[in-house]
Short mmCIF file of C-alpha atoms and ligand atoms in Angstrom, two decimals:
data_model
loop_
_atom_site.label_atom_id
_atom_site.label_comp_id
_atom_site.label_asym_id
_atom_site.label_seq_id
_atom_site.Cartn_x
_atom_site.Cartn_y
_atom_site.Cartn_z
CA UNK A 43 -22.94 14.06 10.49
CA UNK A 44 -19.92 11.44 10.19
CA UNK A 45 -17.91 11.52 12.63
CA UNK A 46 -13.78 10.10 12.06
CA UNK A 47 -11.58 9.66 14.69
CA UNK A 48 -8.23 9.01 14.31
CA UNK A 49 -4.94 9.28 16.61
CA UNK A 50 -3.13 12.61 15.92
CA UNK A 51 -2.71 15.27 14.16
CA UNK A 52 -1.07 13.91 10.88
CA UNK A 53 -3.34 11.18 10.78
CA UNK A 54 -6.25 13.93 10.96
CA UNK A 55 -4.07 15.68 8.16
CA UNK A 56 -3.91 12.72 5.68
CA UNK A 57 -7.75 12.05 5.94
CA UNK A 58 -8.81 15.12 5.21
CA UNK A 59 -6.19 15.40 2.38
CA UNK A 60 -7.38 12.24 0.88
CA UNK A 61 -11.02 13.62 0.71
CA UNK A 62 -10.01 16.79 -0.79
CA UNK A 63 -7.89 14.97 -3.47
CA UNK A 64 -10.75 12.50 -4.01
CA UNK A 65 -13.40 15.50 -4.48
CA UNK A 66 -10.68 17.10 -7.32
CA UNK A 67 -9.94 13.50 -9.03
CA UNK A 68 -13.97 13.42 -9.12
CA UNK A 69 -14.40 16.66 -10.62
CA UNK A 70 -11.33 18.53 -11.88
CA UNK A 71 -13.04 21.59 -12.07
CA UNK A 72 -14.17 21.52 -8.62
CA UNK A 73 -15.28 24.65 -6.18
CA UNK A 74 -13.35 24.38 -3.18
CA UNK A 75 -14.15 26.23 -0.10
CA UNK A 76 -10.79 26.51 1.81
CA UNK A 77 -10.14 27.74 5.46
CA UNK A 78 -6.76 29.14 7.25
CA UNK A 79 -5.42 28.64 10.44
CA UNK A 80 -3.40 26.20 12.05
CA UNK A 81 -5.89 23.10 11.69
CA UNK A 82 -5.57 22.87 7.91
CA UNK A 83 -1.89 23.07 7.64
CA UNK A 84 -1.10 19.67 7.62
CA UNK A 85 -3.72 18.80 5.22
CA UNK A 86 -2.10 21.45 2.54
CA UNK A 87 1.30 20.17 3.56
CA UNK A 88 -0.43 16.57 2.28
CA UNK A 89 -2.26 17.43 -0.63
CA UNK A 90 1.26 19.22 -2.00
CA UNK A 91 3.21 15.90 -1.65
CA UNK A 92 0.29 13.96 -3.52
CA UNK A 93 0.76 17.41 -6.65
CA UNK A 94 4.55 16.76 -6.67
CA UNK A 95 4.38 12.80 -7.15
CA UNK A 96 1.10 13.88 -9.73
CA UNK A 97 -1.60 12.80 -7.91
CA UNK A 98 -3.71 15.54 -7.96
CA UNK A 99 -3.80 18.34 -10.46
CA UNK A 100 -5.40 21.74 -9.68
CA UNK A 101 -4.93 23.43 -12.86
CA UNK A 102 -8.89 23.62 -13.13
CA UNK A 103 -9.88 24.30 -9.12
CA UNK A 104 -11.03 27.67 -8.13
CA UNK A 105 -11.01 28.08 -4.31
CA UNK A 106 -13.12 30.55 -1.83
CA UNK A 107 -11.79 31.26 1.61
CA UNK A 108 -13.98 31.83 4.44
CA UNK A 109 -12.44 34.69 5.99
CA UNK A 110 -10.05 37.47 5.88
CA UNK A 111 -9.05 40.36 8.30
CA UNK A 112 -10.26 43.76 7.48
CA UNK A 113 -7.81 46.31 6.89
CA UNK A 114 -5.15 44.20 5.98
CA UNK A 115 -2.93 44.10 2.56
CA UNK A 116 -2.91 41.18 0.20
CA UNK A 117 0.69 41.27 0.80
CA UNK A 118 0.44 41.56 4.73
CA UNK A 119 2.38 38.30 6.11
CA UNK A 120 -0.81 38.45 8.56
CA UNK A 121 -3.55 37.91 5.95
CA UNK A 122 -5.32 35.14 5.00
CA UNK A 123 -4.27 35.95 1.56
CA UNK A 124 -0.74 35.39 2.04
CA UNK A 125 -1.20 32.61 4.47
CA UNK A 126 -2.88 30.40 1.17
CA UNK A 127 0.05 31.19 -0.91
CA UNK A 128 2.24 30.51 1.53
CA UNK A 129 1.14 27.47 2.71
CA UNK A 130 -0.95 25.83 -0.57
CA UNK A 131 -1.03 27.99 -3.87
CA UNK A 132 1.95 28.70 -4.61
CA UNK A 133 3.49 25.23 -4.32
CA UNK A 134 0.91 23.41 -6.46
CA UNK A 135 -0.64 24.33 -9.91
CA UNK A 136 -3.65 26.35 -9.33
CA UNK A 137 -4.37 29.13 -11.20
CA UNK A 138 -4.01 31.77 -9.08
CA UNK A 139 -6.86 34.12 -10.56
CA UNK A 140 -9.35 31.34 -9.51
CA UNK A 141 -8.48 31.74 -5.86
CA UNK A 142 -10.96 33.48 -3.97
CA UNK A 143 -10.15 35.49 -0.73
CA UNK A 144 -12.78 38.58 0.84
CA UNK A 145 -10.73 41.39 -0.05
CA UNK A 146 -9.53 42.99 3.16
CA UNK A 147 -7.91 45.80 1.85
CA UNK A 148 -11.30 47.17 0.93
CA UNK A 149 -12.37 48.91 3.94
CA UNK A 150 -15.79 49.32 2.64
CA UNK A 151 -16.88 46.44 4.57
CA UNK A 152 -20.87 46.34 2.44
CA UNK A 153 -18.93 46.56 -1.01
CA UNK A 154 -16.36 44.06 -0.14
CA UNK A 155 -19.23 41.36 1.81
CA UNK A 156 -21.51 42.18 -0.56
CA UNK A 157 -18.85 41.55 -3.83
CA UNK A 158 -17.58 38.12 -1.74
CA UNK A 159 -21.49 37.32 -1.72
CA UNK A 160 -22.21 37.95 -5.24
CA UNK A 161 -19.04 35.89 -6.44
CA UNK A 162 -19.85 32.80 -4.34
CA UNK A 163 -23.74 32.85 -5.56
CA UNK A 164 -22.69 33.33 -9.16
CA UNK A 165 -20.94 30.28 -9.33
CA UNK A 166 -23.47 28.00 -7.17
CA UNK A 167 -21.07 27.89 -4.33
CA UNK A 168 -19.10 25.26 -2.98
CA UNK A 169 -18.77 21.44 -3.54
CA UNK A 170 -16.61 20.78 -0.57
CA UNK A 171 -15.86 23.17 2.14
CA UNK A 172 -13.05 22.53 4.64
CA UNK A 173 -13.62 23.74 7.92
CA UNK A 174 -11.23 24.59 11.33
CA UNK A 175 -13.44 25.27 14.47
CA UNK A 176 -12.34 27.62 16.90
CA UNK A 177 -12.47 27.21 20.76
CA UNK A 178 -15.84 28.84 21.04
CA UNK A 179 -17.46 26.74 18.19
CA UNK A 180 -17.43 29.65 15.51
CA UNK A 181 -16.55 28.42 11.59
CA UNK A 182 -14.98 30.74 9.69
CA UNK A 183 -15.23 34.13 11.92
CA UNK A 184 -18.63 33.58 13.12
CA UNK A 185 -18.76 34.30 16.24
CA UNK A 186 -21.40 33.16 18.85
CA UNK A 187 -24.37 35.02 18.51
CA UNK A 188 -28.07 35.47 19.34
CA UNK A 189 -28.84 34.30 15.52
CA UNK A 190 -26.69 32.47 12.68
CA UNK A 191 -25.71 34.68 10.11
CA UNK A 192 -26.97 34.58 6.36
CA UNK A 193 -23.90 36.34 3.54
CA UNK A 194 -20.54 37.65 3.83
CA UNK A 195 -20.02 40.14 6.56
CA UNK A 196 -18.19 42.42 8.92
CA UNK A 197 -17.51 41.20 12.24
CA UNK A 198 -15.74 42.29 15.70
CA UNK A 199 -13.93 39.57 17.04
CA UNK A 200 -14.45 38.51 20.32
CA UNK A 201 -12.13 38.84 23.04
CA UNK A 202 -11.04 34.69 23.03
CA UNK A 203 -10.58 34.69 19.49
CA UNK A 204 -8.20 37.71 19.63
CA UNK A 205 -6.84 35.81 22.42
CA UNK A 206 -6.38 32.66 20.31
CA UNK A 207 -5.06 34.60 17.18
CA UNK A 208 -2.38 36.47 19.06
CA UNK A 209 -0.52 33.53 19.02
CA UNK A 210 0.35 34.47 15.44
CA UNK A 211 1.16 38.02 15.73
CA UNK A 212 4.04 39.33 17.54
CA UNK A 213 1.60 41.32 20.13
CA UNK A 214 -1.91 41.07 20.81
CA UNK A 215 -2.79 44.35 20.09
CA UNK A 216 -1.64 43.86 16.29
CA UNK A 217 -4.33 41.58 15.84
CA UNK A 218 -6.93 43.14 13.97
CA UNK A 219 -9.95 43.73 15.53
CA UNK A 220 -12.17 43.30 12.52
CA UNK A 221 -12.68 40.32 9.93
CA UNK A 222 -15.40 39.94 6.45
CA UNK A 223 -16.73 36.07 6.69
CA UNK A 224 -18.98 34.15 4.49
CA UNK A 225 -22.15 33.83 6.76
CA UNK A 226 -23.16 30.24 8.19
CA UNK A 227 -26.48 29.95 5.15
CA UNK A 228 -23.34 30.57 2.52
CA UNK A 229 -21.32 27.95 4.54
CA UNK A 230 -24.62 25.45 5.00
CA UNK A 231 -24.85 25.86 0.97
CA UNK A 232 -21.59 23.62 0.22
CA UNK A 233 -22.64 20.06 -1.16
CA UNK A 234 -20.62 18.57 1.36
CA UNK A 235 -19.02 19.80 4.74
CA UNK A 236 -15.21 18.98 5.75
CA UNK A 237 -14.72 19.99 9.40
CA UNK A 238 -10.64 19.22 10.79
CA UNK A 239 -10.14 19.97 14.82
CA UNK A 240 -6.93 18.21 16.51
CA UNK A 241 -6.22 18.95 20.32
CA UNK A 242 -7.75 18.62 23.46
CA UNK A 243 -8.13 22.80 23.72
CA UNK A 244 -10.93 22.10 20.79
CA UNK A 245 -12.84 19.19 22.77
CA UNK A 246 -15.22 20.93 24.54
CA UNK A 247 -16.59 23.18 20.83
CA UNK A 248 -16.23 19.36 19.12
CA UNK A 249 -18.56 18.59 21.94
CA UNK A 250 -20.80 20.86 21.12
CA UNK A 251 -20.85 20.89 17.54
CA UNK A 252 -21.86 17.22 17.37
CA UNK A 253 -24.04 16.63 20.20
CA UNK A 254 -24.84 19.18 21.66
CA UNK A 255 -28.32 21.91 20.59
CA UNK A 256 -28.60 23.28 17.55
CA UNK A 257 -28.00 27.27 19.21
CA UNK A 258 -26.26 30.58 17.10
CA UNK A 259 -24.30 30.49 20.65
CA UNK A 260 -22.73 27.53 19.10
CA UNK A 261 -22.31 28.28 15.25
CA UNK A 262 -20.73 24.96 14.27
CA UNK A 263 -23.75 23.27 16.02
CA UNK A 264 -25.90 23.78 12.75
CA UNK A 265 -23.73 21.35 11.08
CA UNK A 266 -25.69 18.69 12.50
CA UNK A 267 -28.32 19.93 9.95
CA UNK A 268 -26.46 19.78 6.95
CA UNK A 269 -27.56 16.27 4.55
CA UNK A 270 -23.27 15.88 3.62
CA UNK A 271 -20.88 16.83 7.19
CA UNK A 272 -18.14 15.28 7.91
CA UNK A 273 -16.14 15.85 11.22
CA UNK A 274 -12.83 14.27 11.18
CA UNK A 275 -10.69 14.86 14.83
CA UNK A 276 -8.09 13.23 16.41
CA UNK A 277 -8.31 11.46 19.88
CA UNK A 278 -7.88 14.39 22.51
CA UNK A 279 -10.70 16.67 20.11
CA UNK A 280 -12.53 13.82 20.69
CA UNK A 281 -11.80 13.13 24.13
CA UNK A 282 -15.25 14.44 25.21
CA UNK A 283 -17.23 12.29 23.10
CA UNK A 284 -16.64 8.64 24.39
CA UNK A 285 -19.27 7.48 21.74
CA UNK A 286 -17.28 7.82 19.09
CA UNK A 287 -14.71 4.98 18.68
P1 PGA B 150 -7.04 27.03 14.28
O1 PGA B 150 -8.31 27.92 14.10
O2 PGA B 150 -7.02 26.08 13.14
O3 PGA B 150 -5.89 27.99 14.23
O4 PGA B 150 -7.17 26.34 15.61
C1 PGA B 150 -9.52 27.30 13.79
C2 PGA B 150 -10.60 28.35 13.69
O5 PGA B 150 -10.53 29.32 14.45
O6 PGA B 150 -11.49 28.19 12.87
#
């Protein structure tokens, strides 16, 4: 695991942009797994500037999301579907039937984790996968748990990540209760591993993720085991690991 620090949020922004423009100017046709959230923002705000001045083209990407709500519209201002157009797709030029998001609006949570699965297997999965962590260490919407979790999925939120997501939503009881995530093995299957985490309210799961046991209570803890992670954070997500200058 490499681990990046850097002073604030923006600087944490144009890092990770510039590794996600260097894996597409490597490989134009490149699988890239994306994530939502407030983390990544700044590094879609980022890579758009570098599409406008034609920097980076996208016209051959195709994308897969982590997660997705269940129950929730493609057109839903709450989904994770319209939070990637908003906020990447539809400001740069990448086809948008090779962007990948579990389909919420399916409430047949097997057919829709196991379709996800399928899709993400057939094309040999990811080369680069951003990651967000949340303040209890889970990637993507896995949660702490007794075990890590293999394919796509239904899960219930837990109480502190309905507590962190309300933020979003105008009350807390509009936040869905329910989300379909790629599994930590599909996540661990990327060729390499982008994790972003600014703020000091992320310190303690940065913590843990990097040196702390390898434990399903911990889900971003089996990063350390992957041969290609790197953790870039800015100076109060790092503020609990003094060894890393
Ligand atoms: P955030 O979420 O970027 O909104 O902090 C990260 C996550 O929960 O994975």
């Amino acid at each position: 695991m490499r681990i990046i620090r850097c002073k604030d949020y923006d600087a944490m922004s144009r890092k990770a942009a510039n590794i996600i423009s260097a894996q597409v100017i490597m490989k134009p046709n490149a699988k890239l797994g994306l994530a939502t959230g407030t983390t990544p923002i700044g590094a879609y705000q980022q890579l758009i500037k570098w599409y406008e001045k034609d920097d980076v083209d996208f016209s051959q990407v195709s994308t897969y999301n982590l997660d997705e709500y269940r129950g929730l519209s493609h057109e839903d201002p709450q989904s994770y579907h319209y939070f990637m157009r908003k906020n990447f797709f539809d400001h740069v030029n990448i086809d948008l039937a090779n962007t990948h998001v579990p389909d919420g609006s399916n409430l047949d949570a097997d057919e829709a984790c196991a379709s996800y699965d399928e899709l993400v297997k057939s094309v040999g999965y990811v080369d680069l996968q951003l990651l967000g962590i949340g303040n209890n260490g889970h990637i993507g919407f896995n949660e702490p748990d007794e075990a890590f979790s293999k394919g796509t999925h239904c899960v219930d939120l837990t109480e502190s990540t309905i507590q962190a997501n309300s933020r979003l939503f105008e009350r807390e009881e509009d936040v869905p209760r329910q989300a379909y995530t790629m599994g930590v093995q599909t996540i661990m299957r990327a060729r390499s591993i982008l994790v972003i985490a600014n703020g000091e309210a992320k310190a303690q799961a940065v913590r843990d993720m990097c040196f702390g046991r390898v434990t399903p209570h911990v889900p971003a803890s089996i990063l350390q085991l992957h041969t290609n992670c790197t953790v870039i954070a800015d100076d109060a997500a790092l503020s609990l690991c003094p060894e890393i200058k």
